[in-house]
Amino acid sequence: MSDRVAVVTGSARGIGRAVALRLAADGFRVVVSDLPGSEGIALVVEDIRVAGGTALGVAADVSDPEEVKTLFERVGAEWGRVDVLVNNAGIARDNLLVRISDAEWAQTIAVNLTGTFLCTRQAIRFMMKQKNGRIINLSSVVGLYGNAGQSHYAASKAGVVGFTRSVAKEYGGRGITANVVAPGYIATAMTEGFSEEAQRQLLQQIPAGRAGTPEEVAAVVSFLASADAAYVNGQVIAVDGGMK
Ligand code: NAD
């Protein structure tokens, strides 16, 4: 598997970072991608190299079609293939529906849903040529069940599920699978700003009694990227400690 290439968006920190490290440990050459200016890109690349893996850092805003095109041109020029795409880049700006501005709505959809589409559209060209590929999209339990204060985020993440299931049907005959990983409450920068009360309420809903770790999400991504998951397609796998 040493020549195989995995692209992980939003991998300068959090779940994306854990996925990048895990896939590198699994033997993939990993493209660490995040927003231009993200200092974490170089740090994650270095962490992978120190651990004996191979990594390439490429900055790109997934909501920008030109930057996404350039990202995959760069991957093509450097490594010539894309075996796994993990659409992990995402934003959550909680707000009550009546207070969500047009710009907030548009940005949430642009990053979480359109970004997933733009990266998949580029990666699938490589995968079709290879007659092999794995697309792994990060949704959320919020996209499956909804959550007060997150209607824009939930809509974008529900969109990711419909998108993924369609890709699974459209390309499943060409050796390409597309699956969703839907985390529950995972301890990252995205959730550390939650108030104590919000955290207490969340933990009450989780039979495991704790937040999940980025590494626990990465383990499921690793499985979906592995040869063992060849017959898993169009699925949504929650990693939520039994929350839903
Ligand atoms: P995080 O905020 O720690 O990391 C997200 C990363 O995405 C950041 O490095 C950020 O710079 C990057 N990013 C944001 N906008 C981008 C853009 N336009 N282009 C490229 N990169 C961009 O978040 P996280 O908790 O690690 O979440 C990772 C994914 O998992 C997200 O899609 C999130 O919605 C999803 N998720 C997280 C949780 C949780 O509890 N943490 C739960 C469910 C789903």
JSON list of N, CA and C in Angstrom, two decimals, residues 15 88-95 100 104-105 107-109 112-113 138-144 146-147 149-160 181-184 190-191 194:
[
{"chain": "A", "resi": 15, "resn": "ILE", "atom": "N", "xyz": [-9.95, 16.48, 14.22]},
{"chain": "A", "resi": 15, "resn": "ILE", "atom": "CA", "xyz": [-10.22, 15.16, 13.66]},
{"chain": "A", "resi": 15, "resn": "ILE", "atom": "C", "xyz": [-9.39, 14.95, 12.38]},
{"chain": "A", "resi": 88, "resn": "ASN", "atom": "N", "xyz": [-13.05, 16.34, 5.26]},
{"chain": "A", "resi": 88, "resn": "ASN", "atom": "CA", "xyz": [-13.19, 16.60, 6.70]},
{"chain": "A", "resi": 88, "resn": "ASN", "atom": "C", "xyz": [-13.35, 18.08, 7.03]},
{"chain": "A", "resi": 89, "resn": "ALA", "atom": "N", "xyz": [-12.86, 18.97, 6.16]},
{"chain": "A", "resi": 89, "resn": "ALA", "atom": "CA", "xyz": [-12.92, 20.41, 6.46]},
{"chain": "A", "resi": 89, "resn": "ALA", "atom": "C", "xyz": [-14.36, 20.80, 6.76]},
{"chain": "A", "resi": 90, "resn": "GLY", "atom": "N", "xyz": [-14.55, 21.53, 7.83]},
{"chain": "A", "resi": 90, "resn": "GLY", "atom": "CA", "xyz": [-15.91, 21.95, 8.18]},
{"chain": "A", "resi": 90, "resn": "GLY", "atom": "C", "xyz": [-15.91, 23.09, 9.16]},
{"chain": "A", "resi": 91, "resn": "ILE", "atom": "N", "xyz": [-17.03, 23.81, 9.19]},
{"chain": "A", "resi": 91, "resn": "ILE", "atom": "CA", "xyz": [-17.19, 24.90, 10.16]},
{"chain": "A", "resi": 91, "resn": "ILE", "atom": "C", "xyz": [-18.55, 24.76, 10.83]},
{"chain": "A", "resi": 92, "resn": "ALA", "atom": "N", "xyz": [-18.60, 25.22, 12.08]},
{"chain": "A", "resi": 92, "resn": "ALA", "atom": "CA", "xyz": [-19.86, 25.26, 12.83]},
{"chain": "A", "resi": 92, "resn": "ALA", "atom": "C", "xyz": [-19.94, 26.61, 13.53]},
{"chain": "A", "resi": 93, "resn": "ARG", "atom": "N", "xyz": [-20.87, 27.44, 13.11]},
{"chain": "A", "resi": 93, "resn": "ARG", "atom": "CA", "xyz": [-21.08, 28.75, 13.75]},
{"chain": "A", "resi": 93, "resn": "ARG", "atom": "C", "xyz": [-22.50, 28.76, 14.28]},
{"chain": "A", "resi": 94, "resn": "ASP", "atom": "N", "xyz": [-22.66, 28.32, 15.52]},
{"chain": "A", "resi": 94, "resn": "ASP", "atom": "CA", "xyz": [-24.01, 28.15, 16.06]},
{"chain": "A", "resi": 94, "resn": "ASP", "atom": "C", "xyz": [-24.77, 29.47, 16.15]},
{"chain": "A", "resi": 95, "resn": "ASN", "atom": "N", "xyz": [-26.03, 29.41, 15.80]},
{"chain": "A", "resi": 95, "resn": "ASN", "atom": "CA", "xyz": [-26.89, 30.59, 15.89]},
{"chain": "A", "resi": 95, "resn": "ASN", "atom": "C", "xyz": [-28.35, 30.16, 15.77]},
{"chain": "A", "resi": 100, "resn": "ILE", "atom": "N", "xyz": [-29.56, 33.86, 11.93]},
{"chain": "A", "resi": 100, "resn": "ILE", "atom": "CA", "xyz": [-28.57, 33.43, 10.93]},
{"chain": "A", "resi": 100, "resn": "ILE", "atom": "C", "xyz": [-28.61, 34.40, 9.75]},
{"chain": "A", "resi": 104, "resn": "GLU", "atom": "N", "xyz": [-23.80, 33.93, 6.79]},
{"chain": "A", "resi": 104, "resn": "GLU", "atom": "CA", "xyz": [-23.50, 32.76, 7.65]},
{"chain": "A", "resi": 104, "resn": "GLU", "atom": "C", "xyz": [-24.05, 31.48, 7.02]},
{"chain": "A", "resi": 105, "resn": "TRP", "atom": "N", "xyz": [-25.29, 31.58, 6.54]},
{"chain": "A", "resi": 105, "resn": "TRP", "atom": "CA", "xyz": [-25.89, 30.42, 5.89]},
{"chain": "A", "resi": 105, "resn": "TRP", "atom": "C", "xyz": [-25.04, 29.99, 4.69]},
{"chain": "A", "resi": 107, "resn": "GLN", "atom": "N", "xyz": [-21.96, 30.63, 3.91]},
{"chain": "A", "resi": 107, "resn": "GLN", "atom": "CA", "xyz": [-20.60, 30.15, 4.20]},
{"chain": "A", "resi": 107, "resn": "GLN", "atom": "C", "xyz": [-20.61, 28.72, 4.73]},
{"chain": "A", "resi": 108, "resn": "THR", "atom": "N", "xyz": [-21.61, 28.43, 5.56]},
{"chain": "A", "resi": 108, "resn": "THR", "atom": "CA", "xyz": [-21.70, 27.08, 6.13]},
{"chain": "A", "resi": 108, "resn": "THR", "atom": "C", "xyz": [-21.94, 26.05, 5.03]},
{"chain": "A", "resi": 109, "resn": "ILE", "atom": "N", "xyz": [-22.85, 26.37, 4.12]},
{"chain": "A", "resi": 109, "resn": "ILE", "atom": "CA", "xyz": [-23.12, 25.46, 3.00]},
{"chain": "A", "resi": 109, "resn": "ILE", "atom": "C", "xyz": [-21.89, 25.39, 2.09]},
{"chain": "A", "resi": 112, "resn": "ASN", "atom": "N", "xyz": [-19.00, 23.25, 4.11]},
{"chain": "A", "resi": 112, "resn": "ASN", "atom": "CA", "xyz": [-19.34, 21.87, 4.51]},
{"chain": "A", "resi": 112, "resn": "ASN", "atom": "C", "xyz": [-19.89, 21.04, 3.36]},
{"chain": "A", "resi": 113, "resn": "LEU", "atom": "N", "xyz": [-20.72, 21.64, 2.53]},
{"chain": "A", "resi": 113, "resn": "LEU", "atom": "CA", "xyz": [-21.37, 20.86, 1.47]},
{"chain": "A", "resi": 113, "resn": "LEU", "atom": "C", "xyz": [-20.72, 21.08, 0.10]},
{"chain": "A", "resi": 138, "resn": "LEU", "atom": "N", "xyz": [-17.09, 13.51, 6.19]},
{"chain": "A", "resi": 138, "resn": "LEU", "atom": "CA", "xyz": [-17.47, 13.76, 7.57]},
{"chain": "A", "resi": 138, "resn": "LEU", "atom": "C", "xyz": [-18.80, 14.51, 7.61]},
{"chain": "A", "resi": 139, "resn": "SER", "atom": "N", "xyz": [-19.80, 13.85, 8.18]},
{"chain": "A", "resi": 139, "resn": "SER", "atom": "CA", "xyz": [-21.06, 14.53, 8.46]},
{"chain": "A", "resi": 139, "resn": "SER", "atom": "C", "xyz": [-21.09, 14.76, 9.97]},
{"chain": "A", "resi": 140, "resn": "SER", "atom": "N", "xyz": [-22.23, 14.53, 10.58]},
{"chain": "A", "resi": 140, "resn": "SER", "atom": "CA", "xyz": [-22.38, 14.73, 12.02]},
{"chain": "A", "resi": 140, "resn": "SER", "atom": "C", "xyz": [-23.71, 14.11, 12.44]},
{"chain": "A", "resi": 141, "resn": "VAL", "atom": "N", "xyz": [-23.82, 13.69, 13.68]},
{"chain": "A", "resi": 141, "resn": "VAL", "atom": "CA", "xyz": [-25.13, 13.23, 14.16]},
{"chain": "A", "resi": 141, "resn": "VAL", "atom": "C", "xyz": [-26.16, 14.36, 14.05]},
{"chain": "A", "resi": 142, "resn": "VAL", "atom": "N", "xyz": [-25.67, 15.60, 14.09]},
{"chain": "A", "resi": 142, "resn": "VAL", "atom": "CA", "xyz": [-26.57, 16.75, 13.94]},
{"chain": "A", "resi": 142, "resn": "VAL", "atom": "C", "xyz": [-27.20, 16.77, 12.54]},
{"chain": "A", "resi": 143, "resn": "GLY", "atom": "N", "xyz": [-26.48, 16.29, 11.55]},
{"chain": "A", "resi": 143, "resn": "GLY", "atom": "CA", "xyz": [-27.01, 16.21, 10.19]},
{"chain": "A", "resi": 143, "resn": "GLY", "atom": "C", "xyz": [-28.06, 15.12, 10.06]},
{"chain": "A", "resi": 144, "resn": "LEU", "atom": "N", "xyz": [-28.04, 14.14, 10.96]},
{"chain": "A", "resi": 144, "resn": "LEU", "atom": "CA", "xyz": [-29.01, 13.04, 10.91]},
{"chain": "A", "resi": 144, "resn": "LEU", "atom": "C", "xyz": [-30.25, 13.36, 11.73]},
{"chain": "A", "resi": 146, "resn": "GLY", "atom": "N", "xyz": [-30.73, 16.62, 13.62]},
{"chain": "A", "resi": 146, "resn": "GLY", "atom": "CA", "xyz": [-31.01, 18.03, 13.87]},
{"chain": "A", "resi": 146, "resn": "GLY", "atom": "C", "xyz": [-30.55, 18.46, 15.26]},
{"chain": "A", "resi": 147, "resn": "ASN", "atom": "N", "xyz": [-30.43, 19.78, 15.43]},
{"chain": "A", "resi": 147, "resn": "ASN", "atom": "CA", "xyz": [-30.06, 20.32, 16.74]},
{"chain": "A", "resi": 147, "resn": "ASN", "atom": "C", "xyz": [-30.43, 21.80, 16.79]},
{"chain": "A", "resi": 149, "resn": "GLY", "atom": "N", "xyz": [-30.20, 25.58, 17.20]},
{"chain": "A", "resi": 149, "resn": "GLY", "atom": "CA", "xyz": [-29.05, 26.48, 17.07]},
{"chain": "A", "resi": 149, "resn": "GLY", "atom": "C", "xyz": [-28.08, 26.07, 15.98]},
{"chain": "A", "resi": 150, "resn": "GLN", "atom": "N", "xyz": [-28.40, 24.98, 15.28]},
{"chain": "A", "resi": 150, "resn": "GLN", "atom": "CA", "xyz": [-27.46, 24.51, 14.25]},
{"chain": "A", "resi": 150, "resn": "GLN", "atom": "C", "xyz": [-28.19, 24.18, 12.94]},
{"chain": "A", "resi": 151, "resn": "SER", "atom": "N", "xyz": [-29.25, 24.92, 12.63]},
{"chain": "A", "resi": 151, "resn": "SER", "atom": "CA", "xyz": [-30.04, 24.54, 11.43]},
{"chain": "A", "resi": 151, "resn": "SER", "atom": "C", "xyz": [-29.20, 24.62, 10.16]},
{"chain": "A", "resi": 152, "resn": "HIS", "atom": "N", "xyz": [-28.34, 25.62, 10.07]},
{"chain": "A", "resi": 152, "resn": "HIS", "atom": "CA", "xyz": [-27.49, 25.74, 8.86]},
{"chain": "A", "resi": 152, "resn": "HIS", "atom": "C", "xyz": [-26.46, 24.61, 8.80]},
{"chain": "A", "resi": 153, "resn": "TYR", "atom": "N", "xyz": [-25.84, 24.35, 9.95]},
{"chain": "A", "resi": 153, "resn": "TYR", "atom": "CA", "xyz": [-24.85, 23.26, 10.03]},
{"chain": "A", "resi": 153, "resn": "TYR", "atom": "C", "xyz": [-25.52, 21.92, 9.74]},
{"chain": "A", "resi": 154, "resn": "ALA", "atom": "N", "xyz": [-26.70, 21.69, 10.35]},
{"chain": "A", "resi": 154, "resn": "ALA", "atom": "CA", "xyz": [-27.42, 20.43, 10.15]},
{"chain": "A", "resi": 154, "resn": "ALA", "atom": "C", "xyz": [-27.80, 20.24, 8.68]},
{"chain": "A", "resi": 155, "resn": "ALA", "atom": "N", "xyz": [-28.25, 21.33, 8.05]},
{"chain": "A", "resi": 155, "resn": "ALA", "atom": "CA", "xyz": [-28.64, 21.24, 6.64]},
{"chain": "A", "resi": 155, "resn": "ALA", "atom": "C", "xyz": [-27.43, 20.87, 5.78]},
{"chain": "A", "resi": 156, "resn": "SER", "atom": "N", "xyz": [-26.29, 21.49, 6.07]},
{"chain": "A", "resi": 156, "resn": "SER", "atom": "CA", "xyz": [-25.08, 21.19, 5.28]},
{"chain": "A", "resi": 156, "resn": "SER", "atom": "C", "xyz": [-24.66, 19.74, 5.49]},
{"chain": "A", "resi": 157, "resn": "LYS", "atom": "N", "xyz": [-24.75, 19.26, 6.73]},
{"chain": "A", "resi": 157, "resn": "LYS", "atom": "CA", "xyz": [-24.28, 17.89, 7.04]},
{"chain": "A", "resi": 157, "resn": "LYS", "atom": "C", "xyz": [-25.28, 16.83, 6.56]},
{"chain": "A", "resi": 158, "resn": "ALA", "atom": "N", "xyz": [-26.58, 17.17, 6.54]},
{"chain": "A", "resi": 158, "resn": "ALA", "atom": "CA", "xyz": [-27.58, 16.26, 5.95]},
{"chain": "A", "resi": 158, "resn": "ALA", "atom": "C", "xyz": [-27.34, 16.19, 4.45]},
{"chain": "A", "resi": 159, "resn": "GLY", "atom": "N", "xyz": [-26.99, 17.33, 3.86]},
{"chain": "A", "resi": 159, "resn": "GLY", "atom": "CA", "xyz": [-26.67, 17.37, 2.43]},
{"chain": "A", "resi": 159, "resn": "GLY", "atom": "C", "xyz": [-25.51, 16.45, 2.09]},
{"chain": "A", "resi": 160, "resn": "VAL", "atom": "N", "xyz": [-24.52, 16.40, 2.98]},
{"chain": "A", "resi": 160, "resn": "VAL", "atom": "CA", "xyz": [-23.36, 15.51, 2.77]},
{"chain": "A", "resi": 160, "resn": "VAL", "atom": "C", "xyz": [-23.81, 14.05, 2.70]},
{"chain": "A", "resi": 181, "resn": "VAL", "atom": "N", "xyz": [-18.88, 9.25, 7.72]},
{"chain": "A", "resi": 181, "resn": "VAL", "atom": "CA", "xyz": [-18.64, 9.07, 9.15]},
{"chain": "A", "resi": 181, "resn": "VAL", "atom": "C", "xyz": [-19.33, 10.23, 9.85]},
{"chain": "A", "resi": 182, "resn": "ALA", "atom": "N", "xyz": [-20.19, 9.89, 10.81]},
{"chain": "A", "resi": 182, "resn": "ALA", "atom": "CA", "xyz": [-20.97, 10.92, 11.50]},
{"chain": "A", "resi": 182, "resn": "ALA", "atom": "C", "xyz": [-20.57, 10.95, 12.98]},
{"chain": "A", "resi": 183, "resn": "PRO", "atom": "N", "xyz": [-19.63, 11.82, 13.35]},
{"chain": "A", "resi": 183, "resn": "PRO", "atom": "CA", "xyz": [-19.24, 11.90, 14.76]},
{"chain": "A", "resi": 183, "resn": "PRO", "atom": "C", "xyz": [-20.34, 12.51, 15.61]},
{"chain": "A", "resi": 184, "resn": "GLY", "atom": "N", "xyz": [-20.32, 12.13, 16.89]},
{"chain": "A", "resi": 184, "resn": "GLY", "atom": "CA", "xyz": [-21.18, 12.77, 17.88]},
{"chain": "A", "resi": 184, "resn": "GLY", "atom": "C", "xyz": [-20.42, 13.94, 18.50]},
{"chain": "A", "resi": 190, "resn": "MET", "atom": "N", "xyz": [-13.38, 22.66, 17.83]},
{"chain": "A", "resi": 190, "resn": "MET", "atom": "CA", "xyz": [-14.75, 23.00, 17.43]},
{"chain": "A", "resi": 190, "resn": "MET", "atom": "C", "xyz": [-15.71, 22.95, 18.61]},
{"chain": "A", "resi": 191, "resn": "THR", "atom": "N", "xyz": [-15.44, 22.08, 19.58]},
{"chain": "A", "resi": 191, "resn": "THR", "atom": "CA", "xyz": [-16.38, 21.89, 20.69]},
{"chain": "A", "resi": 191, "resn": "THR", "atom": "C", "xyz": [-15.87, 22.46, 22.02]},
{"chain": "A", "resi": 194, "resn": "PHE", "atom": "N", "xyz": [-17.85, 25.17, 23.97]},
{"chain": "A", "resi": 194, "resn": "PHE", "atom": "CA", "xyz": [-19.18, 24.92, 24.54]},
{"chain": "A", "resi": 194, "resn": "PHE", "atom": "C", "xyz": [-19.19, 25.31, 26.02]}
]
